[in-house]
mmCIF file of C-alpha atoms in Angstrom:
data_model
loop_
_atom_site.group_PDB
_atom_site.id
_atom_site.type_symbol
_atom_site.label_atom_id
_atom_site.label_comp_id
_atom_site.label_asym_id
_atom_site.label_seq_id
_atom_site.Cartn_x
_atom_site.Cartn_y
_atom_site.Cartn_z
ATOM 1 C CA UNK A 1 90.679 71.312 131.100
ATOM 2 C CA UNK A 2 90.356 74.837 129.707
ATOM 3 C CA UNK A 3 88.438 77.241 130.883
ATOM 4 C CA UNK A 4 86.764 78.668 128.004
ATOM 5 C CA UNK A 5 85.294 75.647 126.097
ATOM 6 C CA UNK A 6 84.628 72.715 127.751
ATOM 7 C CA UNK A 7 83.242 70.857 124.630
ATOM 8 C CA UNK A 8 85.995 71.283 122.452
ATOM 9 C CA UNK A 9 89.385 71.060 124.679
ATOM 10 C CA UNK A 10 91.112 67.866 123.630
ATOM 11 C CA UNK A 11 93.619 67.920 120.975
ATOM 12 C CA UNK A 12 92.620 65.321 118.611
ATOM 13 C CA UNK A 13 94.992 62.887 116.407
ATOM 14 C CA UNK A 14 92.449 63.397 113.514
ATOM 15 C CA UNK A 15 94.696 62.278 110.857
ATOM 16 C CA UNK A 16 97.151 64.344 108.342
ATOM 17 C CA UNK A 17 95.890 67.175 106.781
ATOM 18 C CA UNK A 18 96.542 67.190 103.115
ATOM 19 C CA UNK A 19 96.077 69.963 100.519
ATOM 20 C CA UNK A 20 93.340 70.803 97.785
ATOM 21 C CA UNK A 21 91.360 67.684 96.217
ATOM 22 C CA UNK A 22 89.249 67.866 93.033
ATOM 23 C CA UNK A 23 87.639 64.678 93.661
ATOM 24 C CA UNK A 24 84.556 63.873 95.503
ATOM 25 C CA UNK A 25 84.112 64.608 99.316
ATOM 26 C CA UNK A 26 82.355 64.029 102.486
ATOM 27 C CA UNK A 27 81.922 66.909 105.283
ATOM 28 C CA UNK A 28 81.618 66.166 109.191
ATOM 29 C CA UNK A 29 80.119 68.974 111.118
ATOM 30 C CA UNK A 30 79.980 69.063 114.872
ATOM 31 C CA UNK A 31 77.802 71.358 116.383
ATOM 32 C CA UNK A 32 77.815 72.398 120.110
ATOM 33 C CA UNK A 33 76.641 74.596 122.520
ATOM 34 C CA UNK A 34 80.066 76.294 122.872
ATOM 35 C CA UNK A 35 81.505 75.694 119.305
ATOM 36 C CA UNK A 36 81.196 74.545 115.691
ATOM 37 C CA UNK A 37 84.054 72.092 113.875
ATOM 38 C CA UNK A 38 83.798 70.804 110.463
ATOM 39 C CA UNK A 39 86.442 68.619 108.429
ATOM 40 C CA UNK A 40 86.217 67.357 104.703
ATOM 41 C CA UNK A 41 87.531 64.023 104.420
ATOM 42 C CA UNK A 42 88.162 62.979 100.486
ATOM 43 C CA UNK A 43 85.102 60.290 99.674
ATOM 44 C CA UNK A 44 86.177 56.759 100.415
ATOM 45 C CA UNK A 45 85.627 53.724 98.355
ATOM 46 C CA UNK A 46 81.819 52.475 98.761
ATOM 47 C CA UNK A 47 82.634 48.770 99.257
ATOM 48 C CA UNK A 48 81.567 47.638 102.945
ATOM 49 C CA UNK A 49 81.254 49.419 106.280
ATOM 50 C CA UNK A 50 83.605 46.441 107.421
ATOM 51 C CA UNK A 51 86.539 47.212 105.579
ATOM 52 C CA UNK A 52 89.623 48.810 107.307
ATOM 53 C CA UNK A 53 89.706 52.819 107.454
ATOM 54 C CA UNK A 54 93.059 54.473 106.494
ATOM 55 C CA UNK A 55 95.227 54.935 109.037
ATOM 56 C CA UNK A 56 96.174 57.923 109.573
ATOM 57 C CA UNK A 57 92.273 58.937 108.280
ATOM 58 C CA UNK A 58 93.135 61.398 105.277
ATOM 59 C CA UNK A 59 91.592 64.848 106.484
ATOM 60 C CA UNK A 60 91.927 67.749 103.863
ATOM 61 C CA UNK A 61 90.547 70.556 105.779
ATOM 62 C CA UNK A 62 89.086 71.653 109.783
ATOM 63 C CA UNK A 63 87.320 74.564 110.118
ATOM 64 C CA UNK A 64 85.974 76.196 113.572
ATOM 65 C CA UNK A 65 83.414 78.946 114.469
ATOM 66 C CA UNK A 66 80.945 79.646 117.101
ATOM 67 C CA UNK A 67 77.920 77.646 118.584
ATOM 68 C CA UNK A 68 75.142 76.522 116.217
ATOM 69 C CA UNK A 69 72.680 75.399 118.832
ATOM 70 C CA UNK A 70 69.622 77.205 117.829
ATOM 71 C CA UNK A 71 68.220 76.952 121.069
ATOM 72 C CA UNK A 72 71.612 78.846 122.675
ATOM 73 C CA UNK A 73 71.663 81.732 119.976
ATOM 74 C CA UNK A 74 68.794 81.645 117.779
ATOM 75 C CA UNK A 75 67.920 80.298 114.461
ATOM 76 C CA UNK A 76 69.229 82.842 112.343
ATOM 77 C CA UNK A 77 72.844 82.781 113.777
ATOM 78 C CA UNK A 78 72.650 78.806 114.266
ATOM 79 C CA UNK A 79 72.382 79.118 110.140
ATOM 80 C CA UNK A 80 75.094 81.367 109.884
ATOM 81 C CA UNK A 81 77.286 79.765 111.313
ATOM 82 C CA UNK A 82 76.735 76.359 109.748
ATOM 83 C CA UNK A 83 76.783 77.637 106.327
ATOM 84 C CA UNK A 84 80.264 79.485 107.982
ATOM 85 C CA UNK A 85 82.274 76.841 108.791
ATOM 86 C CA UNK A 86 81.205 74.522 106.287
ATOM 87 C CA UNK A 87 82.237 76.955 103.490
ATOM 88 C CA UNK A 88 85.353 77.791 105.034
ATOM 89 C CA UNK A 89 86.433 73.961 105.541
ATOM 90 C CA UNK A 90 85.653 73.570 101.504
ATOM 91 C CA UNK A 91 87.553 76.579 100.794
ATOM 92 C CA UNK A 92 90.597 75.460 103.048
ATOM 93 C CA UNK A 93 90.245 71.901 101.319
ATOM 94 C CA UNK A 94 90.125 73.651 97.651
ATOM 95 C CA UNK A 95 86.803 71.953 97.164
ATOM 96 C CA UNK A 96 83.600 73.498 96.864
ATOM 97 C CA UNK A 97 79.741 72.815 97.350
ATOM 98 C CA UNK A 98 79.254 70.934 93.884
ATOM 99 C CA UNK A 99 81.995 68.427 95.173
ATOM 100 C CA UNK A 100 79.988 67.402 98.011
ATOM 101 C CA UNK A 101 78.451 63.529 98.209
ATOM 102 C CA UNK A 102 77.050 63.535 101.604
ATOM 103 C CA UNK A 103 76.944 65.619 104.691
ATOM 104 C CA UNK A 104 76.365 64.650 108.385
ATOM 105 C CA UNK A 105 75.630 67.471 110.892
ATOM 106 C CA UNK A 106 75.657 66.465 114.690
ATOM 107 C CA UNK A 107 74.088 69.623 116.131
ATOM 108 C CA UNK A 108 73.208 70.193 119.674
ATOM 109 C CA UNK A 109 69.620 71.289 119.890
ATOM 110 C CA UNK A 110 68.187 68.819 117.444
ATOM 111 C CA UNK A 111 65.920 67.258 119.496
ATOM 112 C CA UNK A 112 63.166 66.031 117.106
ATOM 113 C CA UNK A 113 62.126 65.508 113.694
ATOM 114 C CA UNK A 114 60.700 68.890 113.316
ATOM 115 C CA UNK A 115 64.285 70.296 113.853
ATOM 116 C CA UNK A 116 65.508 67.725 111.293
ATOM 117 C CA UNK A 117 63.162 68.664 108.695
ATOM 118 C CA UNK A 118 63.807 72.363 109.285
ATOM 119 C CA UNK A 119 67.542 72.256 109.087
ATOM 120 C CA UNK A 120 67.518 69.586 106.082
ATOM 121 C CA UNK A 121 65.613 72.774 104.228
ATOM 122 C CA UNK A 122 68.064 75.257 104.243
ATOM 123 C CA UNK A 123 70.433 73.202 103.276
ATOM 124 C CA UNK A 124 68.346 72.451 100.424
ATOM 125 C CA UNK A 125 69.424 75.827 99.401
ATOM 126 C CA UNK A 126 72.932 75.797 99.756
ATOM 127 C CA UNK A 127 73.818 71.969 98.339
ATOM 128 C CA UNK A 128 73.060 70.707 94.512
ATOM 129 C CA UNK A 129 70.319 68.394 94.810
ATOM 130 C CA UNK A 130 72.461 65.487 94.431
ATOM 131 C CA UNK A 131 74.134 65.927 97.941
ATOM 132 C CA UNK A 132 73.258 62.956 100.661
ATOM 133 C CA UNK A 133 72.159 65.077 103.750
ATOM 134 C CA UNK A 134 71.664 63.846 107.113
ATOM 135 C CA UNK A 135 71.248 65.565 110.646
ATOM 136 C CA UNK A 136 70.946 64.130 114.081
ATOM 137 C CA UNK A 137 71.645 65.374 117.566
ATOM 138 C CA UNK A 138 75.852 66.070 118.012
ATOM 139 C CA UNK A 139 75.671 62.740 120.753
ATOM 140 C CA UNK A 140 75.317 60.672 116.820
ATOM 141 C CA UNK A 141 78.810 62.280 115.876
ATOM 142 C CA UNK A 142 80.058 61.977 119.424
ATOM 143 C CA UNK A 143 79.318 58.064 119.700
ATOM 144 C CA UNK A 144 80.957 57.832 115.782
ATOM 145 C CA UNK A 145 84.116 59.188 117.012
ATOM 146 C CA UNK A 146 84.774 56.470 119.677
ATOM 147 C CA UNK A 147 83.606 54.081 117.341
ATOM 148 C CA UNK A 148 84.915 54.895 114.144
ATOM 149 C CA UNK A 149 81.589 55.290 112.403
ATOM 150 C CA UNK A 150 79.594 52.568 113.723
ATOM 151 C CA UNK A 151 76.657 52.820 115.442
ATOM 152 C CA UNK A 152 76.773 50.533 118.762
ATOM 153 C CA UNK A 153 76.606 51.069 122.577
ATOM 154 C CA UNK A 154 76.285 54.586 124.171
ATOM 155 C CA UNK A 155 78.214 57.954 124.457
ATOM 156 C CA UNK A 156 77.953 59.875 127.542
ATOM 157 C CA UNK A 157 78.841 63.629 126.874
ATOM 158 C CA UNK A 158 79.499 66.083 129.759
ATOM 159 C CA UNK A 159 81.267 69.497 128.670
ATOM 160 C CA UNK A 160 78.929 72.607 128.625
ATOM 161 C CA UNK A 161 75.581 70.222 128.842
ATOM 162 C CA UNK A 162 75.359 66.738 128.827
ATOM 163 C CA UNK A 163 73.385 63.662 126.995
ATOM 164 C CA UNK A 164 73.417 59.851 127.112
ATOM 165 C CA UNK A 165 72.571 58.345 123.707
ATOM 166 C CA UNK A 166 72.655 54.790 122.556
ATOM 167 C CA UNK A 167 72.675 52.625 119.373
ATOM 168 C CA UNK A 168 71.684 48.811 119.551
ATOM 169 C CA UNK A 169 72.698 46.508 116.832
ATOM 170 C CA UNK A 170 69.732 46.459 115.364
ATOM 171 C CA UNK A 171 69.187 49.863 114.836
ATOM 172 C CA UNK A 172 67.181 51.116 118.028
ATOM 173 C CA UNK A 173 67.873 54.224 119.312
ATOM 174 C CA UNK A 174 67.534 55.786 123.108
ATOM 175 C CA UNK A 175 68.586 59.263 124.660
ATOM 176 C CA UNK A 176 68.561 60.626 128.290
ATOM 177 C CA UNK A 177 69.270 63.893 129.628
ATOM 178 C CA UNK A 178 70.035 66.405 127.112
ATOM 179 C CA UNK A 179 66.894 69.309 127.687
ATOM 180 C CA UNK A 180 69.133 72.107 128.591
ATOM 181 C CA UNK A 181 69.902 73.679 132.320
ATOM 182 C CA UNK A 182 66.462 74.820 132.594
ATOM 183 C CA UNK A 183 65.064 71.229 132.470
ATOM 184 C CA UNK A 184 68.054 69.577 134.693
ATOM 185 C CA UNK A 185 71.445 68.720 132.655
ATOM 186 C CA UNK A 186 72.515 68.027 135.993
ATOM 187 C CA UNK A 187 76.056 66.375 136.178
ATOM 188 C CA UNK A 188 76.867 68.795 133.072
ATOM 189 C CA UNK A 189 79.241 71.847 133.435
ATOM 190 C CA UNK A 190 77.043 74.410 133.919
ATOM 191 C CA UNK A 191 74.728 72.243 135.963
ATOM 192 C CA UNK A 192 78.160 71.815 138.166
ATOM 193 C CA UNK A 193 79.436 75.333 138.034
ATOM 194 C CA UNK A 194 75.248 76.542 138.797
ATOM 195 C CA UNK A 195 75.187 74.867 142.103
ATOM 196 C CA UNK A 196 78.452 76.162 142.818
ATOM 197 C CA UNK A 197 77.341 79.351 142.563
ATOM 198 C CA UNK A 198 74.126 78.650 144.330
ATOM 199 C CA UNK A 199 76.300 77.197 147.193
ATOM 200 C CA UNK A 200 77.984 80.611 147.322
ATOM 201 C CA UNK A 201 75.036 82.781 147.361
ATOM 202 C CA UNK A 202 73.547 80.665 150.054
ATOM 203 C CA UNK A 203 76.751 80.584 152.818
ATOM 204 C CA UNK A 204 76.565 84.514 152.072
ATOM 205 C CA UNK A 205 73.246 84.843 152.968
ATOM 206 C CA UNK A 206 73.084 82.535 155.670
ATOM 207 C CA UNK A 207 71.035 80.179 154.010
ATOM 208 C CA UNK A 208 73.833 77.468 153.698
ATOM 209 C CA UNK A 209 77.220 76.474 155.234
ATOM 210 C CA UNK A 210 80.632 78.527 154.492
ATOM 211 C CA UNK A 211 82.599 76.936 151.642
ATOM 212 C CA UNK A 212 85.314 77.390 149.925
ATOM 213 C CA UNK A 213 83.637 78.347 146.389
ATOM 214 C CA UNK A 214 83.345 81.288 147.639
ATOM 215 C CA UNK A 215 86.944 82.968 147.646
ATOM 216 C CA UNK A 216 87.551 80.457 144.668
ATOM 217 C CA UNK A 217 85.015 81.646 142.596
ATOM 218 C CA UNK A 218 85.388 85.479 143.482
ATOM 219 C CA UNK A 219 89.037 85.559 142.894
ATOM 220 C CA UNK A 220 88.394 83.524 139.237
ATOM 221 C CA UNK A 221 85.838 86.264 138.127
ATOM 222 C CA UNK A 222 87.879 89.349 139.820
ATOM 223 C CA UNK A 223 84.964 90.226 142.238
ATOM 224 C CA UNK A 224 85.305 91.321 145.827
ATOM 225 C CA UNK A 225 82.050 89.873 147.174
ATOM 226 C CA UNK A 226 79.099 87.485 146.564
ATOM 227 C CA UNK A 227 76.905 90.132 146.355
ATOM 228 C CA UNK A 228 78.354 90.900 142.696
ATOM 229 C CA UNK A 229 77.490 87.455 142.169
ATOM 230 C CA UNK A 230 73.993 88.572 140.989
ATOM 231 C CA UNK A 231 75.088 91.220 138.005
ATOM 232 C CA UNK A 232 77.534 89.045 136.675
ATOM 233 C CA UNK A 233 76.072 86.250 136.189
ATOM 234 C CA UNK A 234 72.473 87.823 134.643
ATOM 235 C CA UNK A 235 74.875 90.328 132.548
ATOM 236 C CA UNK A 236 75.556 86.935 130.406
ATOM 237 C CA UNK A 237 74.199 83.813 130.972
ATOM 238 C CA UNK A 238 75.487 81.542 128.425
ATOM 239 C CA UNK A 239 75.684 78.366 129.197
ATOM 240 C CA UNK A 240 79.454 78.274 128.533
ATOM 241 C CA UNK A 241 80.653 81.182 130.770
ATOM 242 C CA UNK A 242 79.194 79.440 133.820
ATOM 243 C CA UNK A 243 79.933 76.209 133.069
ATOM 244 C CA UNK A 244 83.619 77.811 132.697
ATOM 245 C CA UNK A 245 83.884 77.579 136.541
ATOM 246 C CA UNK A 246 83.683 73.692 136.797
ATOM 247 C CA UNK A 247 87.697 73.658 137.466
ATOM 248 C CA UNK A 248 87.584 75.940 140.880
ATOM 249 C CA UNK A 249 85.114 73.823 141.510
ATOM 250 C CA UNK A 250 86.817 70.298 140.802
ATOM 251 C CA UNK A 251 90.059 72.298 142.981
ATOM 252 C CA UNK A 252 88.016 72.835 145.854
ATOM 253 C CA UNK A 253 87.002 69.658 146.281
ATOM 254 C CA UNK A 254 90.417 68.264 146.006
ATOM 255 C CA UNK A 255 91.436 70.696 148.407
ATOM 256 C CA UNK A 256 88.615 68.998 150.895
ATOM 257 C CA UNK A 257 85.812 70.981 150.441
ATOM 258 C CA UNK A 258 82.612 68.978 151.330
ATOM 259 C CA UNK A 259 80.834 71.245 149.458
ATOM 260 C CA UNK A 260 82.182 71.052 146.315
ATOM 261 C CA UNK A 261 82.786 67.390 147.110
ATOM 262 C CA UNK A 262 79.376 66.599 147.503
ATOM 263 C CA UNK A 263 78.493 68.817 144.588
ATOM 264 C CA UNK A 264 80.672 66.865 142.120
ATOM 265 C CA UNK A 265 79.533 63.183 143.788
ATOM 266 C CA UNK A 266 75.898 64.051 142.952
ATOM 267 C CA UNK A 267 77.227 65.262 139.237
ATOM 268 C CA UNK A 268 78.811 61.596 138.879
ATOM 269 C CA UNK A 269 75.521 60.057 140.399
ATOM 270 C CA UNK A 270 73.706 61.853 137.545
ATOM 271 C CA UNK A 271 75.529 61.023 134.921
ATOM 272 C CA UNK A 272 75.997 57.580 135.280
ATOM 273 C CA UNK A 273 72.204 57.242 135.778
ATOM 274 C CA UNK A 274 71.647 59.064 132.337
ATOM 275 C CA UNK A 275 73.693 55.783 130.919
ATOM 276 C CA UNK A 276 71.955 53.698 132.742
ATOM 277 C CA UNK A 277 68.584 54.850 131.461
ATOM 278 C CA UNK A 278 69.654 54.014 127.995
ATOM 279 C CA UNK A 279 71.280 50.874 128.696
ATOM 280 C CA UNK A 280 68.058 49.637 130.083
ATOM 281 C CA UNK A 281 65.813 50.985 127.214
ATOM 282 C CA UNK A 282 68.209 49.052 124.554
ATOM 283 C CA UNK A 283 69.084 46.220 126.789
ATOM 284 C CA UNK A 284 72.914 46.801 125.581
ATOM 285 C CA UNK A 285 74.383 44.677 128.566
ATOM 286 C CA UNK A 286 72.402 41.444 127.096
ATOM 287 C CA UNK A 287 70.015 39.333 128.947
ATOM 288 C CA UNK A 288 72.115 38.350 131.713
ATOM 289 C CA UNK A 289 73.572 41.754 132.209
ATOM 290 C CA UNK A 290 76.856 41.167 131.723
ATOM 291 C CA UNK A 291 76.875 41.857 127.461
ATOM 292 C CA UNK A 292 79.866 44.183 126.234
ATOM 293 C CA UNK A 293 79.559 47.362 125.037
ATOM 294 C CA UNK A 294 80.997 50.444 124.471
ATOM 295 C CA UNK A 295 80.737 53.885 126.518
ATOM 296 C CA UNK A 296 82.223 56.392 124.641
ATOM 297 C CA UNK A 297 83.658 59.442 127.130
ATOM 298 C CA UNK A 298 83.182 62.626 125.461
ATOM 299 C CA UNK A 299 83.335 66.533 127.189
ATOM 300 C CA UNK A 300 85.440 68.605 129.272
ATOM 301 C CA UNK A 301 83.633 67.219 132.566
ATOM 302 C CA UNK A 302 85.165 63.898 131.991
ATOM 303 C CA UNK A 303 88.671 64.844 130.911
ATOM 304 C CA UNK A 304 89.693 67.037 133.835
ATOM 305 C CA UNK A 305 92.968 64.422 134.719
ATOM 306 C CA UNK A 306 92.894 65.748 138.426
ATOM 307 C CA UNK A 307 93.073 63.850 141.425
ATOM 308 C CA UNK A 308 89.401 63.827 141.529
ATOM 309 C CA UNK A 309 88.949 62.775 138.378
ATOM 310 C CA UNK A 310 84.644 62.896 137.566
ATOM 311 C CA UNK A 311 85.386 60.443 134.445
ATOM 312 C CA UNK A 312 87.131 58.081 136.404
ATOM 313 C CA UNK A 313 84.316 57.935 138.969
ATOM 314 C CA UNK A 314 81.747 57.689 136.350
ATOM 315 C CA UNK A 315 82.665 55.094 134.806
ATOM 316 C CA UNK A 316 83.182 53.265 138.483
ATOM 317 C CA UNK A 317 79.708 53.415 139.081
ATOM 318 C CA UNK A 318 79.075 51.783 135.671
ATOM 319 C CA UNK A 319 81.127 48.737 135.938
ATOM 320 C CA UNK A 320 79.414 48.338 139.626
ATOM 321 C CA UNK A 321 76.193 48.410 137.407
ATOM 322 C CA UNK A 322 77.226 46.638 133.769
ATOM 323 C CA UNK A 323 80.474 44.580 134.011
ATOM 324 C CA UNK A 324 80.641 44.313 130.179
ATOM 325 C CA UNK A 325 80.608 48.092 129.407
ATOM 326 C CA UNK A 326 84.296 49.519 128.531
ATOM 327 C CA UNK A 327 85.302 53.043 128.480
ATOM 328 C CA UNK A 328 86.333 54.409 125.136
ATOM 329 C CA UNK A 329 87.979 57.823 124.804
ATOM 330 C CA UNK A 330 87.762 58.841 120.959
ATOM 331 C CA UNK A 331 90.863 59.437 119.071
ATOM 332 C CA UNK A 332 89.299 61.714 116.600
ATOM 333 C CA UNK A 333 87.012 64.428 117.219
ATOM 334 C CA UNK A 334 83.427 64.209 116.814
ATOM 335 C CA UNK A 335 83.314 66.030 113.495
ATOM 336 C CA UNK A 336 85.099 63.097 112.095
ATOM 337 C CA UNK A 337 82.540 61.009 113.462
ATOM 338 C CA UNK A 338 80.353 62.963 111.845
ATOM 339 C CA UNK A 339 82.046 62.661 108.247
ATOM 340 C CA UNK A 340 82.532 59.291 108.833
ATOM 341 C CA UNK A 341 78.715 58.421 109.313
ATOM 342 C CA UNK A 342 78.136 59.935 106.271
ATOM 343 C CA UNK A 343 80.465 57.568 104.311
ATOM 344 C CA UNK A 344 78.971 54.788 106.290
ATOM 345 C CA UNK A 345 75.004 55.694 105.552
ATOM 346 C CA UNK A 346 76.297 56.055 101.635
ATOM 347 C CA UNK A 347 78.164 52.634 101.551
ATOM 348 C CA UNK A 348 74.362 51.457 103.496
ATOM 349 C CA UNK A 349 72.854 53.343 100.456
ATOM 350 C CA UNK A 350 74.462 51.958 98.373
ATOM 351 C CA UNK A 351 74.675 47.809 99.229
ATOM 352 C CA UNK A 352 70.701 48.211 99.507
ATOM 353 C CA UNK A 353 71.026 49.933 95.650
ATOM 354 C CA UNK A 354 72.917 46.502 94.589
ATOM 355 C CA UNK A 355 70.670 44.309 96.719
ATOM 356 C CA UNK A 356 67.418 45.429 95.664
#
């Protein structure tokens, strides 16, 4: 897991990256806390959501900037950097805005309609008015990339925050989690890496046993003692630089630290009941509890491959809860899942054109 971006640290196999296209395309945005990715994919045939996707998926262009949760860095800069790395992945792909079909942005921070509404007007002002636009929370994209653009089961993300989001077949919808560390993304990095933190301040002050976090943590952010603890961490607080710690803290605990042990047990607790909650809302395992579904795995907190591995555990808990539910770990990035939800809602579009 790397250190500085715990949302965006797995290298995909998105597909082969080709050069300039003059025909029509689809961009994929995925917007996080700690980054922004989009890709242009060339705009496939509209003849069924069922038919087989290219393999490898043709991907003209990837672009990458900074976070575009408006909640994390304001409106203004959210904007900026949307309009950034979309322009930049058109430019890459030798496209340009008027080439456009559809667009799906997954952006963490869109939470409800309001924040739909507000980003589908600005981009009013940047795409012809021909251009399909749709936005939805990043967990949309996130779910798409384990399941290649359809919309079924639940994703669990756990990098820099966390959310549990689910799709039933017939098109309900159900999220848990997901307000941000002020509200309790506990099980998320920085929720993690927070009580870590907490867990140093207290053995200091006497409030709390002696742990190991504490010479972990000082030595990771070059400080000599706890005390300095204070100014660093209110001279930032982004959600990403704390959340940044979650691998001392994963290292203590396989070095047999209860503390850090007990930290990361609760985190898996959390997270598993986050799926839970929307498995029950969409009754995905079937009446008898034992349906099959997906659980797409998405986020630096589940792909740490150490000994104590927080996916692994995670997804333990769920198969002691739903038998039927299967792990999926995308092969493509969320921005493709993004792209490819637009194609899918404009092949929808357009069977209900020919049906009606």
């Amino acid at each position: 897991m790397k250190n500085s971006d715990l949302n965006a640290d797995k290298v995909y196999e998105n597909g082969g990256i080709g050069g300039g296209c003059d025909d029509d395309v689809v961009l994929g945005v995925d917007g996080g806390t700690t980054s922004t990715v989009c890709v242009c994919m060339p705009l496939l045939p509209l003849i069924s959501s069922n038919q087989n996707l290219p393999n490898p998926l043709p991907i003209l262009a990837r672009a990458v900037a900074g976070s575009s949760n408006h909640n994390s860095v304001g409106e203004s800069a959210s904007k900026d950097t949307l309009e950034k790395v979309m322009s930049e992945a058109l430019s890459k792909s030798g496209s340009n805005w008027s080439a456009v079909r559809a667009v799906c942005l997954g952006v963490s921070g869109v939470n409800h309609p309001t924040d739909q509404d507000r980003i589908i007007h600005w981009l009013r002002d940047i795409f012809p008015s021909h251009v399909k636009l749709y936005v939805h929370n990043d967990a949309l994209a996130a779910l798409a990339s384990g399941t290649m653009g359809k919309l079924h089961g639940c994703v669990l993300i756990a990098g820099t925050g966390t959310i549990s989001y689910g799709f039933s077949k017939d098109g309900r919808e159900a999220r848990s989690a997901g307000a941000g560390p002020v509200l309790g993304d506990w099980g998320s990095g920085y929720g993690i890496a927070a009580q870590a933190l907490t867990a140093v301040v207290r053995a200091h002050d006497g409030r709390g046993p002696q742990t190991a976090l504490t010479d972990c943590i000082l030595k990771a952010l070059s400080l000599s003692s706890p005390d300095e603890l204070i100014g660093w961490t209110y001279a930032d607080p982004s959600w990403a630089r704390i959340a940044a710690l979650v691998p001392d803290v994963v290292s203590c605990a396989e070095s047999g630290d209860q503390i850090a042990h007990k930290i990361l047990v609760d985190a898996v607790q959390e997270l598993a009941l986050s799926v839970k909650a929307v498995v029950q809302r969409l009754s995905l395992c079937g009446a008898d509890g034992n349906g099959s579904f997906p659980v797409v795995m998405v986020g630096g907190v589940l792909e740490a491959n150490k000994s104590w591995d927080i996916g692994k555990e995670v997804i333990n808990c769920i198969h002691k809860l739903y038998p039927g539910a299967y792990p999926v770990r995308p092969e493509v990035e969320p921005a493709v899942g993004a792209a490819l939800l637009a194609w899918n809602f404009l092949v929808k579009e357009s069977e209900r054109h020919h049906n009606s």
